[in-house]
Amino acid sequence: MKKLKQEGKTEHPLLKLIDQKKIPAHVAIIMDGNGRWAKSRGLERIEGHRAGIEGVKAAVEAAQETGVRYLTLYAFSVENWKRPESEVKELFNLLDHYLEKEKNRIEEEQIRFRTIGRLTDLPQKTRKNLEEVQERTINHKGLTLTFALSYGGRAEICDAISKIVDKAKMGEFNSEVTEKTVQKYLYAPDLPDPDLLIRTSGEYRISNFLLWQIAYTEIIILDVLWPDFRQEHFYEALLDYQRRERRYGGVSE
Ligand code: FPP
């Protein structure tokens, strides 16, 4: 809760209930429901995405306040390329805008910004912006904020296998393929597996997100559309997570 104290803000009552000894290191979020949020207001879908930026800011703040070390947000999937060109274009414009607007905060708060996904698919300008912010923040020691862009869990596993096969062809790999080997060739091998995965909009689906990494992740589905997501939803999810017993296939103590 360091951040709140620094800013002199009052603490949300739910924050007091969170056990500081059981904070998940890594929280991943499937940000869903922007389209429905916009439709229910008679707005264009892109307005839902625009409003969704408030959700992103709330998630980042809540992660920092609670001491979560890694936050990974599913911003654009490999399947999202099927959407109308105008929506895709606007989504990347929004991302460019977000990076520009949040530049100072990322610096001041020492956020380490990262991406996972097939970045080569992205518009040149967005890719350049992303690469710049990643390089600039590489030594930052605050929250690691990862955006999944043109990301697919199956694509990531296929990409890892291709890299292993290439190594084998060059004679640089001739041992047994273990879980450790696959992990090494993921997009961000050093990121720990998520402890908690949150999905908004009440849908019970994984949608091809972090398939390898979520083997033992706790999943929480929230009945809120992403543009309405605020810090208290994050706190609620953390409290629910802390009530669970993680056994990793073992038995209770
Ligand atoms: C899913 O809602 C959301 C996305 C595909 C995009 C996520 C984008 C944002 C949160 C805003 C952009 C912000 C940044 C910084 C990238 P959906 O469109 O699938 O909603 P629906 O299921 O209700 O149609």
GROMACS .gro file of C-alpha atoms and ligand atoms in nm:
model
  277
    1MET     CA    1   0.000   0.000   0.000
    2LYS     CA    2   0.307   0.219  -0.038
    3LYS     CA    3   0.162   0.400  -0.336
    4LEU     CA    4  -0.154   0.515  -0.157
    5LYS     CA    5   0.050   0.648   0.133
    6GLN     CA    6   0.279   0.837  -0.105
    7GLU     CA    7  -0.019   0.998  -0.276
    8GLY     CA    8  -0.202   1.065   0.051
    9LYS     CA    9  -0.515   0.883  -0.077
   10THR     CA   10  -0.758   0.710   0.157
   11GLU     CA   11  -0.745   0.334   0.159
   12HIS     CA   12  -1.041   0.142   0.010
   13PRO     CA   13  -1.207  -0.075   0.284
   14LEU     CA   14  -1.143  -0.392   0.081
   15LEU     CA   15  -0.772  -0.317   0.074
   16LYS     CA   16  -0.754  -0.356   0.450
   17LEU     CA   17  -0.884  -0.712   0.420
   18ILE     CA   18  -0.612  -0.824   0.179
   19ASP     CA   19  -0.350  -1.047   0.341
   20GLN     CA   20  -0.011  -0.897   0.252
   21LYS     CA   21   0.152  -1.238   0.303
   22LYS     CA   22  -0.058  -1.401   0.029
   23ILE     CA   23  -0.028  -1.156  -0.258
   24PRO     CA   24  -0.013  -1.333  -0.597
   25ALA     CA   25   0.315  -1.252  -0.770
   26HIS     CA   26   0.160  -1.258  -1.118
   27VAL     CA   27  -0.193  -1.160  -1.219
   28ALA     CA   28  -0.306  -1.203  -1.580
   29ILE     CA   29  -0.628  -1.049  -1.715
   30ILE     CA   30  -0.854  -1.124  -2.012
   31MET     CA   31  -1.007  -0.781  -2.064
   32ASP     CA   32  -1.345  -0.865  -2.214
   33GLY     CA   33  -1.672  -0.684  -2.279
   34ASN     CA   34  -1.574  -0.357  -2.446
   35GLY     CA   35  -1.804  -0.423  -2.743
   36ARG     CA   36  -2.106  -0.506  -2.524
   37TRP     CA   37  -2.041  -0.203  -2.307
   38ALA     CA   38  -2.050   0.020  -2.616
   39LYS     CA   39  -2.352  -0.155  -2.770
   40SER     CA   40  -2.558  -0.120  -2.453
   41ARG     CA   41  -2.504   0.256  -2.481
   42GLY     CA   42  -2.575   0.278  -2.854
   43LEU     CA   43  -2.209   0.359  -2.922
   44GLU     CA   44  -1.955   0.231  -3.177
   45ARG     CA   45  -1.741  -0.063  -3.057
   46ILE     CA   46  -1.430   0.153  -3.059
   47GLU     CA   47  -1.586   0.372  -2.789
   48GLY     CA   48  -1.591   0.061  -2.570
   49HIS     CA   49  -1.219   0.009  -2.633
   50ARG     CA   50  -1.152   0.376  -2.559
   51ALA     CA   51  -1.340   0.346  -2.230
   52GLY     CA   52  -1.146   0.024  -2.166
   53ILE     CA   53  -0.831   0.229  -2.114
   54GLU     CA   54  -0.976   0.334  -1.777
   55GLY     CA   55  -0.990  -0.036  -1.688
   56VAL     CA   56  -0.623  -0.075  -1.785
   57LYS     CA   57  -0.525   0.219  -1.564
   58ALA     CA   58  -0.731   0.081  -1.274
   59ALA     CA   59  -0.568  -0.263  -1.304
   60VAL     CA   60  -0.218  -0.112  -1.310
   61GLU     CA   61  -0.292   0.105  -1.004
   62ALA     CA   62  -0.447  -0.181  -0.811
   63ALA     CA   63  -0.152  -0.410  -0.890
   64GLN     CA   64   0.090  -0.145  -0.766
   65GLU     CA   65  -0.113  -0.076  -0.451
   66THR     CA   66  -0.138  -0.439  -0.354
   67GLY     CA   67   0.222  -0.530  -0.432
   68VAL     CA   68   0.157  -0.761  -0.729
   69ARG     CA   69   0.490  -0.784  -0.915
   70TYR     CA   70   0.371  -0.889  -1.262
   71LEU     CA   71   0.055  -0.786  -1.447
   72THR     CA   72  -0.017  -0.932  -1.791
   73LEU     CA   73  -0.302  -0.793  -2.001
   74TYR     CA   74  -0.455  -0.963  -2.306
   75ALA     CA   75  -0.490  -0.665  -2.537
   76PHE     CA   76  -0.509  -0.825  -2.885
   77SER     CA   77  -0.524  -1.191  -2.981
   78VAL     CA   78  -0.411  -1.363  -3.302
   79GLU     CA   79  -0.781  -1.424  -3.363
   80ASN     CA   80  -0.862  -1.051  -3.328
   81TRP     CA   81  -0.716  -0.992  -3.677
   82LYS     CA   82  -1.051  -1.125  -3.805
   83ARG     CA   83  -1.222  -0.807  -3.682
   84PRO     CA   84  -1.310  -0.524  -3.925
   85GLU     CA   85  -1.000  -0.339  -4.046
   86SER     CA   86  -1.131  -0.010  -3.905
   87GLU     CA   87  -1.164  -0.156  -3.552
   88VAL     CA   88  -0.816  -0.310  -3.568
   89LYS     CA   89  -0.666   0.019  -3.688
   90GLU     CA   90  -0.838   0.215  -3.413
   91LEU     CA   91  -0.724  -0.035  -3.148
   92PHE     CA   92  -0.360   0.018  -3.242
   93ASN     CA   93  -0.414   0.396  -3.254
   94LEU     CA   94  -0.548   0.371  -2.900
   95LEU     CA   95  -0.244   0.173  -2.795
   96ASP     CA   96  -0.008   0.435  -2.946
   97HIS     CA   97  -0.203   0.704  -2.766
   98TYR     CA   98  -0.193   0.513  -2.436
   99LEU     CA   99   0.186   0.469  -2.459
  100GLU     CA  100   0.236   0.838  -2.531
  101LYS     CA  101   0.007   0.951  -2.250
  102GLU     CA  102   0.144   0.708  -1.991
  103LYS     CA  103   0.511   0.769  -2.080
  104ASN     CA  104   0.581   0.987  -1.775
  105ARG     CA  105   0.396   0.763  -1.532
  106ILE     CA  106   0.584   0.457  -1.661
  107GLU     CA  107   0.909   0.643  -1.597
  108GLU     CA  108   0.817   0.792  -1.259
  109GLU     CA  109   0.674   0.471  -1.122
  110GLN     CA  110   0.956   0.257  -1.262
  111ILE     CA  111   0.716   0.030  -1.450
  112ARG     CA  112   0.892  -0.228  -1.662
  113PHE     CA  113   0.695  -0.254  -1.985
  114ARG     CA  114   0.703  -0.573  -2.191
  115THR     CA  115   0.514  -0.744  -2.470
  116ILE     CA  116   0.442  -1.101  -2.569
  117GLY     CA  117   0.304  -1.214  -2.904
  118ARG     CA  118   0.384  -1.197  -3.275
  119LEU     CA  119   0.494  -0.836  -3.273
  120THR     CA  120   0.605  -0.852  -3.637
  121ASP     CA  121   0.234  -0.859  -3.734
  122LEU     CA  122   0.176  -0.515  -3.582
  123PRO     CA  123   0.172  -0.181  -3.768
  124GLN     CA  124   0.528  -0.049  -3.804
  125LYS     CA  125   0.465   0.266  -3.597
  126THR     CA  126   0.311   0.076  -3.304
  127ARG     CA  127   0.590  -0.179  -3.312
  128LYS     CA  128   0.851   0.094  -3.300
  129ASN     CA  129   0.672   0.264  -3.006
  130LEU     CA  130   0.652  -0.067  -2.820
  131GLU     CA  131   1.016  -0.152  -2.882
  132GLU     CA  132   1.124   0.192  -2.762
  133VAL     CA  133   0.930   0.173  -2.436
  134GLN     CA  134   1.051  -0.182  -2.374
  135GLU     CA  135   1.414  -0.079  -2.421
  136ARG     CA  136   1.375   0.234  -2.211
  137THR     CA  137   1.222   0.047  -1.918
  138ILE     CA  138   1.435  -0.268  -1.924
  139ASN     CA  139   1.608  -0.185  -1.593
  140HIS     CA  140   1.299  -0.056  -1.414
  141LYS     CA  141   1.235  -0.225  -1.083
  142GLY     CA  142   0.863  -0.156  -1.032
  143LEU     CA  143   0.563  -0.347  -1.165
  144THR     CA  144   0.633  -0.557  -1.475
  145LEU     CA  145   0.345  -0.471  -1.709
  146THR     CA  146   0.317  -0.707  -2.004
  147PHE     CA  147   0.082  -0.650  -2.296
  148ALA     CA  148  -0.011  -0.958  -2.500
  149LEU     CA  149  -0.042  -0.837  -2.860
  150SER     CA  150  -0.114  -1.051  -3.163
  151TYR     CA  151  -0.088  -1.321  -2.900
  152GLY     CA  152  -0.217  -1.677  -2.908
  153GLY     CA  153  -0.132  -1.952  -2.660
  154ARG     CA  154  -0.118  -2.214  -2.934
  155ALA     CA  155   0.087  -1.980  -3.155
  156GLU     CA  156   0.334  -1.932  -2.867
  157ILE     CA  157   0.374  -2.308  -2.821
  158CYS     CA  158   0.417  -2.356  -3.199
  159ASP     CA  159   0.676  -2.076  -3.207
  160ALA     CA  160   0.864  -2.241  -2.918
  161ILE     CA  161   0.862  -2.579  -3.095
  162SER     CA  162   0.986  -2.418  -3.419
  163LYS     CA  163   1.278  -2.260  -3.233
  164ILE     CA  164   1.368  -2.593  -3.073
  165VAL     CA  165   1.350  -2.768  -3.413
  166ASP     CA  166   1.574  -2.498  -3.567
  167LYS     CA  167   1.829  -2.548  -3.289
  168ALA     CA  168   1.817  -2.925  -3.343
  169LYS     CA  169   1.873  -2.881  -3.717
  170MET     CA  170   2.184  -2.675  -3.644
  171GLY     CA  171   2.306  -2.950  -3.414
  172GLU     CA  172   2.272  -2.725  -3.110
  173PHE     CA  173   2.009  -2.932  -2.941
  174ASN     CA  174   2.007  -3.307  -2.907
  175SER     CA  175   1.873  -3.382  -2.561
  176GLU     CA  176   1.528  -3.472  -2.435
  177VAL     CA  177   1.262  -3.199  -2.462
  178THR     CA  178   1.143  -3.124  -2.109
  179GLU     CA  179   0.904  -2.866  -1.966
  180LYS     CA  180   1.211  -2.657  -1.890
  181THR     CA  181   1.314  -2.666  -2.256
  182VAL     CA  182   0.972  -2.545  -2.375
  183GLN     CA  183   0.967  -2.273  -2.106
  184LYS     CA  184   1.303  -2.147  -2.231
  185TYR     CA  185   1.162  -2.077  -2.578
  186LEU     CA  186   0.840  -1.901  -2.474
  187TYR     CA  187   0.802  -1.530  -2.557
  188ALA     CA  188   0.898  -1.422  -2.202
  189PRO     CA  189   1.067  -1.723  -2.041
  190ASP     CA  190   1.159  -1.537  -1.724
  191LEU     CA  191   0.799  -1.440  -1.636
  192PRO     CA  192   0.665  -1.664  -1.359
  193ASP     CA  193   0.339  -1.850  -1.432
  194PRO     CA  194   0.034  -1.644  -1.337
  195ASP     CA  195  -0.101  -1.722  -0.991
  196LEU     CA  196  -0.433  -1.564  -1.076
  197LEU     CA  197  -0.618  -1.520  -1.404
  198ILE     CA  198  -0.911  -1.278  -1.408
  199ARG     CA  199  -1.162  -1.261  -1.693
  200THR     CA  200  -1.426  -0.992  -1.710
  201SER     CA  201  -1.771  -0.993  -1.876
  202GLY     CA  202  -1.890  -1.315  -1.711
  203GLU     CA  203  -1.770  -1.546  -1.992
  204TYR     CA  204  -1.620  -1.881  -1.886
  205ARG     CA  205  -1.351  -1.915  -2.153
  206ILE     CA  206  -0.972  -1.905  -2.178
  207SER     CA  207  -0.970  -1.776  -2.538
  208ASN     CA  208  -0.624  -1.908  -2.622
  209PHE     CA  209  -0.450  -1.705  -2.348
  210LEU     CA  210  -0.127  -1.830  -2.186
  211LEU     CA  211  -0.220  -2.194  -2.241
  212TRP     CA  212   0.118  -2.326  -2.131
  213GLN     CA  213   0.150  -2.098  -1.829
  214ILE     CA  214  -0.194  -2.143  -1.667
  215ALA     CA  215  -0.160  -2.513  -1.581
  216TYR     CA  216  -0.212  -2.438  -1.208
  217THR     CA  217  -0.342  -2.084  -1.218
  218GLU     CA  218  -0.648  -1.989  -1.013
  219ILE     CA  219  -0.923  -1.853  -1.240
  220ILE     CA  220  -1.174  -1.587  -1.140
  221ILE     CA  221  -1.457  -1.473  -1.369
  222LEU     CA  222  -1.601  -1.132  -1.286
  223ASP     CA  223  -1.943  -1.014  -1.393
  224VAL     CA  224  -1.826  -0.670  -1.497
  225LEU     CA  225  -1.763  -0.538  -1.847
  226TRP     CA  226  -1.402  -0.428  -1.893
  227PRO     CA  227  -1.469  -0.051  -1.930
  228ASP     CA  228  -1.637  -0.064  -1.586
  229PHE     CA  229  -1.344  -0.249  -1.424
  230ARG     CA  230  -1.204  -0.053  -1.129
  231GLN     CA  231  -0.960  -0.112  -0.845
  232GLU     CA  232  -1.224  -0.264  -0.618
  233HIS     CA  233  -1.283  -0.544  -0.872
  234PHE     CA  234  -0.914  -0.626  -0.854
  235TYR     CA  235  -0.926  -0.626  -0.471
  236GLU     CA  236  -1.234  -0.854  -0.476
  237ALA     CA  237  -1.052  -1.097  -0.704
  238LEU     CA  238  -0.748  -1.096  -0.475
  239LEU     CA  239  -0.965  -1.167  -0.171
  240ASP     CA  240  -1.135  -1.457  -0.352
  241TYR     CA  241  -0.789  -1.588  -0.454
  242GLN     CA  242  -0.667  -1.569  -0.093
  243ARG     CA  243  -0.958  -1.785   0.025
  244ARG     CA  244  -0.855  -2.067  -0.208
  245GLU     CA  245  -0.627  -2.355  -0.130
  246ARG     CA  246  -0.367  -2.422  -0.398
  247ARG     CA  247  -0.267  -2.787  -0.402
  248TYR     CA  248  -0.092  -2.821  -0.740
  249GLY     CA  249  -0.225  -3.172  -0.775
  250GLY     CA  250  -0.116  -3.267  -0.422
  251VAL     CA  251  -0.324  -3.303  -0.107
  252SER     CA  252  -0.419  -3.063   0.173
  253GLU     CA  253  -0.160  -3.008   0.445
  254FPP     C1  254  -1.228  -0.743  -2.571
  254FPP     O1  255  -1.354  -0.684  -2.577
  254FPP     C2  256  -1.124  -0.643  -2.577
  254FPP     C3  257  -1.030  -0.634  -2.674
  254FPP     C4  258  -1.022  -0.724  -2.788
  254FPP     C5  259  -0.929  -0.528  -2.675
  254FPP     C6  260  -0.876  -0.485  -2.542
  254FPP     C7  261  -0.850  -0.342  -2.551
  254FPP     C8  262  -0.860  -0.253  -2.452
  254FPP     C9  263  -0.885  -0.289  -2.314
  254FPP    C10  264  -0.851  -0.107  -2.475
  254FPP    C11  265  -0.732  -0.070  -2.549
  254FPP    C12  266  -0.628  -0.027  -2.461
  254FPP    C13  267  -0.500  -0.053  -2.479
  254FPP    C14  268  -0.403   0.022  -2.398
  254FPP    C15  269  -0.452  -0.154  -2.573
  254FPP     P1  270  -1.450  -0.724  -2.698
  254FPP     O2  271  -1.435  -0.619  -2.804
  254FPP     O3  272  -1.425  -0.863  -2.743
  254FPP     O4  273  -1.592  -0.712  -2.628
  254FPP     P2  274  -1.723  -0.795  -2.661
  254FPP     O5  275  -1.693  -0.939  -2.629
  254FPP     O6  276  -1.825  -0.736  -2.569
  254FPP     O7  277  -1.754  -0.772  -2.806
   0.00000   0.00000   0.00000
